[in-house]
Tab-separated table of C-alpha atoms in Angstrom:
chain	number	residue	atom	x	y	z
A	1	PHE	CA	-63.947	42.254	26.473
A	2	HIS	CA	-67.626	42.662	27.301
A	3	TYR	CA	-69.960	39.156	27.168
A	4	THR	CA	-73.535	40.582	27.519
A	5	SER	CA	-76.489	38.198	28.510
A	6	THR	CA	-80.017	38.933	29.530
A	7	SER	CA	-79.051	37.794	32.862
A	8	PHE	CA	-75.739	39.690	33.518
A	9	THR	CA	-72.708	41.254	31.939
A	10	LEU	CA	-69.205	39.535	32.179
A	11	THR	CA	-66.246	42.182	31.603
A	12	LEU	CA	-62.693	40.444	31.309
A	13	PRO	CA	-59.557	42.484	31.764
A	14	TYR	CA	-57.329	43.432	28.697
A	15	LEU	CA	-54.231	41.050	28.784
A	16	PRO	CA	-51.377	42.862	26.768
A	17	ARG	CA	-49.377	40.318	24.636
A	18	ASN	CA	-45.706	39.577	26.242
A	19	THR	CA	-43.571	40.403	23.063
A	20	THR	CA	-40.377	39.190	24.694
A	21	THR	CA	-41.926	35.796	25.565
A	22	PHE	CA	-43.378	35.404	22.583
A	23	LYS	CA	-40.287	35.955	20.504
A	24	SER	CA	-38.480	33.562	22.730
A	25	ASN	CA	-40.960	30.798	21.968
A	26	ARG	CA	-40.908	31.592	18.447
A	27	THR	CA	-37.021	31.173	18.183
A	28	MET	CA	-36.910	28.026	20.263
A	29	THR	CA	-39.538	26.661	17.892
A	30	ARG	CA	-37.059	27.146	14.823
A	31	THR	CA	-34.380	25.909	16.630
A	32	ILE	CA	-36.223	22.584	17.671
A	33	LEU	CA	-37.601	22.384	13.885
A	34	SER	CA	-34.026	23.049	12.532
A	35	SER	CA	-32.720	20.078	14.777
A	36	ILE	CA	-35.341	17.856	13.347
A	37	PHE	CA	-34.424	18.784	9.854
A	38	VAL	CA	-30.591	18.220	10.173
A	39	ALA	CA	-30.963	15.044	11.986
A	40	ALA	CA	-33.440	13.696	9.301
A	41	LEU	CA	-30.938	14.999	6.585
A	42	ILE	CA	-27.814	13.062	8.318
A	43	GLY	CA	-30.026	9.799	8.654
A	44	TYR	CA	-31.010	10.151	5.246
A	45	CYS	CA	-27.435	10.497	3.794
A	46	SER	CA	-26.104	7.661	6.070
A	47	ALA	CA	-28.701	5.337	4.544
A	48	PHE	CA	-26.627	5.633	1.077
A	49	ALA	CA	-23.187	5.833	2.848
A	50	PRO	CA	-21.018	2.613	2.969
A	51	SER	CA	-20.427	1.180	6.411
A	52	GLN	CA	-17.025	0.361	7.748
A	53	SER	CA	-17.924	-3.101	7.762
A	54	SER	CA	-18.756	-3.278	3.853
A	55	VAL	CA	-15.724	-1.447	2.838
A	56	ARG	CA	-13.886	-3.895	4.944
A	57	GLU	CA	-15.589	-6.866	3.282
A	58	THR	CA	-15.194	-5.077	-0.132
A	59	SER	CA	-11.411	-4.885	0.526
A	60	LEU	CA	-11.137	-8.551	1.893
A	61	SER	CA	-13.099	-9.613	-1.635
A	62	MET	CA	-10.805	-7.866	-3.843
A	63	ALA	CA	-7.453	-9.675	-2.172
A	64	PRO	CA	-5.554	-12.203	-4.004
A	65	ARG	CA	-7.393	-15.549	-3.431
A	66	PHE	CA	-6.224	-19.233	-3.996
A	67	ASP	CA	-7.514	-21.111	-7.042
A	68	LYS	CA	-8.032	-24.507	-6.256
A	69	THR	CA	-8.046	-25.675	-10.093
A	70	SER	CA	-4.758	-24.461	-10.754
A	71	GLU	CA	-3.490	-24.549	-7.348
A	72	LYS	CA	-2.016	-20.994	-7.844
A	73	TRP	CA	-2.805	-17.704	-6.275
A	74	ILE	CA	-4.536	-14.930	-8.525
A	75	THR	CA	-6.457	-11.550	-8.580
A	76	ASP	CA	-8.387	-9.690	-11.051
A	77	VAL	CA	-7.298	-6.518	-9.824
A	78	PRO	CA	-4.601	-4.343	-11.920
A	79	GLU	CA	-3.223	-2.886	-8.874
A	80	GLU	CA	-2.437	-6.211	-7.468
A	81	MET	CA	-1.224	-7.971	-10.737
A	82	GLU	CA	2.612	-8.479	-11.522
A	83	GLY	CA	4.274	-5.255	-12.982
A	84	SER	CA	1.681	-2.830	-10.686
A	85	SER	CA	4.766	-2.121	-8.628
A	86	TYR	CA	8.700	-1.823	-8.964
A	87	GLY	CA	10.410	-3.979	-11.195
A	88	PRO	CA	13.779	-6.216	-10.839
A	89	ILE	CA	15.958	-2.960	-10.508
A	90	GLY	CA	14.064	-1.846	-7.678
A	91	THR	CA	14.659	-5.163	-5.897
A	92	LEU	CA	18.055	-4.668	-6.644
A	93	TYR	CA	18.347	-1.296	-5.034
A	94	ARG	CA	16.341	-2.495	-2.080
A	95	ALA	CA	18.034	-5.967	-1.093
A	96	GLY	CA	20.520	-6.888	-3.320
A	97	PRO	CA	21.400	-9.641	-5.976
A	98	LYS	CA	19.992	-12.428	-4.461
A	99	PRO	CA	16.155	-11.398	-4.680
A	100	PHE	CA	17.125	-9.814	-7.690
A	101	PHE	CA	18.441	-12.966	-9.504
A	102	THR	CA	15.267	-14.675	-8.048
A	103	ARG	CA	12.920	-12.358	-10.025
A	104	ILE	CA	14.779	-12.828	-13.179
A	105	PHE	CA	15.267	-16.473	-13.291
A	106	ASN	CA	12.034	-17.480	-11.218
A	107	PRO	CA	9.694	-14.711	-11.674
A	108	ASP	CA	6.311	-17.086	-11.265
A	109	THR	CA	7.526	-18.578	-7.787
A	110	TYR	CA	8.465	-14.872	-6.594
A	111	ASP	CA	4.880	-13.585	-8.044
A	112	GLN	CA	3.108	-16.456	-6.248
A	113	ALA	CA	4.815	-15.610	-2.858
A	114	VAL	CA	3.974	-11.741	-3.367
A	115	LEU	CA	0.512	-12.874	-3.811
A	116	LYS	CA	0.507	-15.307	-0.846
A	117	TYR	CA	1.867	-12.604	1.474
A	118	MET	CA	-0.625	-10.021	0.211
A	119	ALA	CA	-3.828	-12.294	0.799
A	120	GLN	CA	-2.261	-13.127	4.239
A	121	ASP	CA	-1.076	-10.072	5.347
A	122	GLY	CA	-3.762	-7.866	4.026
A	123	CYS	CA	-1.266	-5.225	2.315
A	124	ASP	CA	-0.624	-3.739	-1.398
A	125	ARG	CA	1.595	-5.393	-3.505
A	126	LYS	CA	4.679	-2.900	-2.908
A	127	GLU	CA	4.585	-3.809	0.829
A	128	ALA	CA	4.592	-7.295	-0.012
A	129	GLN	CA	7.325	-7.011	-2.541
A	130	GLY	CA	9.464	-5.374	-0.188
A	131	ASN	CA	8.969	-7.793	2.396
A	132	MET	CA	9.601	-10.628	0.079
A	133	ASP	CA	12.672	-9.007	-1.268
A	134	ALA	CA	14.102	-9.006	2.507
A	135	PHE	CA	12.827	-12.516	3.295
A	136	LEU	CA	14.905	-13.757	0.152
A	137	GLU	CA	17.960	-11.604	0.844
A	138	ASN	CA	18.084	-12.552	4.585
A	139	PRO	CA	15.201	-15.101	6.194
A	140	GLN	CA	16.732	-15.032	9.678
A	141	ASP	CA	16.857	-11.229	10.215
A	142	TRP	CA	13.486	-10.981	8.362
A	143	GLY	CA	11.827	-13.440	10.777
A	144	PHE	CA	13.452	-11.608	13.655
A	145	GLN	CA	12.140	-8.519	13.054
A	146	LYS	CA	8.515	-9.628	12.499
A	147	VAL	CA	8.797	-11.579	15.824
A	148	SER	CA	9.990	-8.011	17.236
A	149	GLU	CA	7.021	-6.091	15.647
A	150	GLN	CA	4.637	-8.634	17.178
A	151	ASN	CA	6.189	-7.993	20.591
A	152	GLY	CA	5.743	-4.051	19.955
A	153	ALA	CA	8.827	-3.018	18.102
A	154	TYR	CA	8.632	-0.288	15.269
A	155	LYS	CA	7.532	-1.867	11.738
A	156	LYS	CA	10.319	-1.508	9.246
A	157	ASP	CA	9.300	-0.053	5.902
A	158	TYR	CA	10.648	-2.830	3.495
A	159	ALA	CA	8.989	-1.210	0.699
A	160	ASN	CA	11.248	1.805	0.737
A	161	ALA	CA	14.226	0.317	2.329
A	162	ASN	CA	17.512	1.616	0.788
A	163	MET	CA	15.659	4.237	-1.484
A	164	GLU	CA	16.870	7.629	-0.060
A	165	PRO	CA	18.506	9.598	-2.920
A	166	LYS	CA	21.898	9.529	-1.124
A	167	GLN	CA	21.864	5.388	-0.666
A	168	VAL	CA	20.453	5.220	-4.251
A	169	ILE	CA	23.630	7.447	-5.514
A	170	LEU	CA	26.126	5.460	-3.552
A	171	THR	CA	24.414	1.717	-4.670
A	172	THR	CA	24.536	3.098	-8.279
A	173	VAL	CA	28.381	3.966	-8.117
A	174	TRP	CA	29.092	0.577	-6.218
A	175	GLY	CA	27.221	-1.464	-8.671
A	176	VAL	CA	28.796	0.309	-11.657
A	177	GLY	CA	32.380	-0.264	-10.220
A	178	VAL	CA	31.680	-3.919	-9.615
A	179	VAL	CA	30.183	-4.403	-13.379
A	180	TYR	CA	33.344	-2.836	-14.702
A	181	PHE	CA	35.393	-4.639	-12.778
A	182	LEU	CA	33.844	-8.177	-13.818
A	183	ALA	CA	33.542	-7.003	-17.450
A	184	SER	CA	37.252	-6.001	-17.355
A	185	LEU	CA	38.452	-9.483	-15.802
A	186	VAL	CA	36.298	-11.263	-18.432
A	187	TYR	CA	37.921	-9.074	-21.172
A	188	ASN	CA	41.416	-9.670	-20.358
A	189	GLY	CA	40.833	-13.466	-19.552
A	190	VAL	CA	39.486	-13.610	-23.083
A	191	GLN	CA	42.343	-11.790	-24.633
A	192	ASP	CA	44.747	-13.810	-22.794
A	193	GLN	CA	43.485	-17.115	-24.083
A	194	ALA	CA	43.429	-15.399	-27.712
A	195	LEU	CA	47.338	-14.456	-27.222
A	196	VAL	CA	47.851	-17.991	-25.989
A	197	GLY	CA	46.385	-19.391	-29.046
A	198	SER	CA	48.065	-17.273	-31.345
A	199	PHE	CA	51.466	-17.836	-30.055
A	200	HIS	CA	50.851	-21.673	-30.158
A	201	ARG	CA	49.678	-21.669	-33.836
A	202	THR	CA	52.826	-19.448	-34.896
A	203	MET	CA	55.148	-21.985	-33.137
A	204	GLU	CA	53.388	-24.521	-34.996
A	205	LEU	CA	53.846	-22.600	-38.431
A	206	LEU	CA	57.351	-22.393	-37.310
A	207	GLY	CA	57.642	-26.098	-36.445
A	208	MET	CA	58.728	-25.572	-33.434
A	209	GLU	CA	56.244	-27.387	-31.771
């Protein structure tokens, strides 16, 4: 490069471009710009994603609540209403006849207890029903298990208790046998009474009584 003036001439040496350095700087620039773009995109998406606290608050707001007017536990969520989980036969398989008959003859009390447990424990209806069935079957054992869980013991799955296929088959066979025995007992008793009554009427007709 030549610079000419009236007083002097300045000649600068030719500096060749360092292509390796240029490419390295260009790559670094692209990397930085890409990082900035990704960070901005993540921040934009995070602005619209629900936070864990909001999800937790939504879950709590959907839990059963106590209505002071009716003095009952209520829920507006279909998954928490009566009939959304297993029925009385499921209770019979899981915990036996005591909670089964409670559900049959006192369904409102049973449902209120389940909703209250859901609200206090923060669980779904199936888990609440399993715990309520176990409590009705044996309150002492259920209470002991809960205290043990608070002290670090394993959490018992009452929602699926006694529902293994083999156990279900055994329970079904046992239940059919018991029903057959009771039905036979009642039938034989009725038949005996009928025979006795018929015998007495025959004796009266014959004038022997």
